[in-house]
């Protein structure tokens, strides 16, 4: 139980630190924030391009701007939060949350990522 509390505390601390960074630092106007290597090499967007700007906008209450930066990232946030929550739970625990990390759910999510990747790089989308 103590290990579980320590893990949850560590995860919460990391998420809080990341939220603080993305609240105080505008990634669009900062040179030291990580740039997307896929975009630098190809000129195309990867599925995560715009996520940093979306988080910055989201933390400042600018929902429409966040959606414009990367809508898939915003849609993914609840799922990723559930993945973190279920990871911290006891393995095998009977709960509706166990379906979050079910192989079919993960495969569907990966399929959605690939679909989003293709869609956002089609000329009609841009
Ligand atoms: Zn990218």
PDB file of N, CA, C and O and ligand atoms in Angstrom, residues 36-39 44-50 120, ligand 1:
ATOM      1  N   UNK A  36       9.223  19.083 -32.583  1.00  0.00           N
ATOM      2  CA  UNK A  36       8.883  17.777 -33.122  1.00  0.00           C
ATOM      3  C   UNK A  36       9.926  17.357 -34.169  1.00  0.00           C
ATOM      4  O   UNK A  36      10.057  18.009 -35.214  1.00  0.00           O
ATOM      5  N   UNK A  37      10.652  16.259 -33.921  1.00  0.00           N
ATOM      6  CA  UNK A  37      11.645  15.816 -34.905  1.00  0.00           C
ATOM      7  C   UNK A  37      11.014  15.358 -36.210  1.00  0.00           C
ATOM      8  O   UNK A  37      11.592  15.560 -37.272  1.00  0.00           O
ATOM      9  N   UNK A  38       9.827  14.756 -36.143  1.00  0.00           N
ATOM     10  CA  UNK A  38       9.157  14.316 -37.372  1.00  0.00           C
ATOM     11  C   UNK A  38       8.823  15.512 -38.254  1.00  0.00           C
ATOM     12  O   UNK A  38       9.042  15.482 -39.463  1.00  0.00           O
ATOM     13  N   UNK A  39       8.326  16.574 -37.645  1.00  0.00           N
ATOM     14  CA  UNK A  39       7.977  17.780 -38.408  1.00  0.00           C
ATOM     15  C   UNK A  39       9.235  18.464 -38.964  1.00  0.00           C
ATOM     16  O   UNK A  39       9.236  18.964 -40.090  1.00  0.00           O
ATOM     17  N   UNK A  44       5.810  17.499 -42.208  1.00  0.00           N
ATOM     18  CA  UNK A  44       4.447  17.023 -41.922  1.00  0.00           C
ATOM     19  C   UNK A  44       4.211  17.001 -40.415  1.00  0.00           C
ATOM     20  O   UNK A  44       5.154  16.932 -39.632  1.00  0.00           O
ATOM     21  N   UNK A  45       2.928  17.046 -40.030  1.00  0.00           N
ATOM     22  CA  UNK A  45       2.581  16.960 -38.614  1.00  0.00           C
ATOM     23  C   UNK A  45       2.539  15.505 -38.167  1.00  0.00           C
ATOM     24  O   UNK A  45       2.033  14.635 -38.886  1.00  0.00           O
ATOM     25  N   UNK A  46       3.052  15.245 -36.967  1.00  0.00           N
ATOM     26  CA  UNK A  46       2.861  13.936 -36.347  1.00  0.00           C
ATOM     27  C   UNK A  46       1.551  14.013 -35.557  1.00  0.00           C
ATOM     28  O   UNK A  46       0.953  15.087 -35.431  1.00  0.00           O
ATOM     29  N   UNK A  47       1.074  12.902 -35.009  1.00  0.00           N
ATOM     30  CA  UNK A  47      -0.195  12.959 -34.262  1.00  0.00           C
ATOM     31  C   UNK A  47      -0.147  13.898 -33.054  1.00  0.00           C
ATOM     32  O   UNK A  47      -1.177  14.413 -32.625  1.00  0.00           O
ATOM     33  N   UNK A  48       1.049  14.133 -32.519  1.00  0.00           N
ATOM     34  CA  UNK A  48       1.156  14.945 -31.301  1.00  0.00           C
ATOM     35  C   UNK A  48       1.502  16.411 -31.568  1.00  0.00           C
ATOM     36  O   UNK A  48       1.508  17.212 -30.631  1.00  0.00           O
ATOM     37  N   UNK A  49       1.773  16.764 -32.796  1.00  0.00           N
ATOM     38  CA  UNK A  49       2.122  18.154 -33.099  1.00  0.00           C
ATOM     39  C   UNK A  49       1.009  19.083 -32.615  1.00  0.00           C
ATOM     40  O   UNK A  49      -0.165  18.839 -32.883  1.00  0.00           O
ATOM     41  N   UNK A  50       1.398  20.108 -31.913  1.00  0.00           N
ATOM     42  CA  UNK A  50       0.436  21.079 -31.397  1.00  0.00           C
ATOM     43  C   UNK A  50      -0.034  20.766 -29.990  1.00  0.00           C
ATOM     44  O   UNK A  50      -0.785  21.553 -29.407  1.00  0.00           O
ATOM     45  N   UNK A 120      -4.800  14.590 -40.586  1.00  0.00           N
ATOM     46  CA  UNK A 120      -4.279  15.948 -40.402  1.00  0.00           C
ATOM     47  C   UNK A 120      -3.231  16.341 -41.445  1.00  0.00           C
ATOM     48  O   UNK A 120      -2.898  17.516 -41.567  1.00  0.00           O
TER      49      UNK A 120
HETATM   50 ZN1  LIG B   1       4.929  16.364 -34.118  1.00  0.00          ZN
END
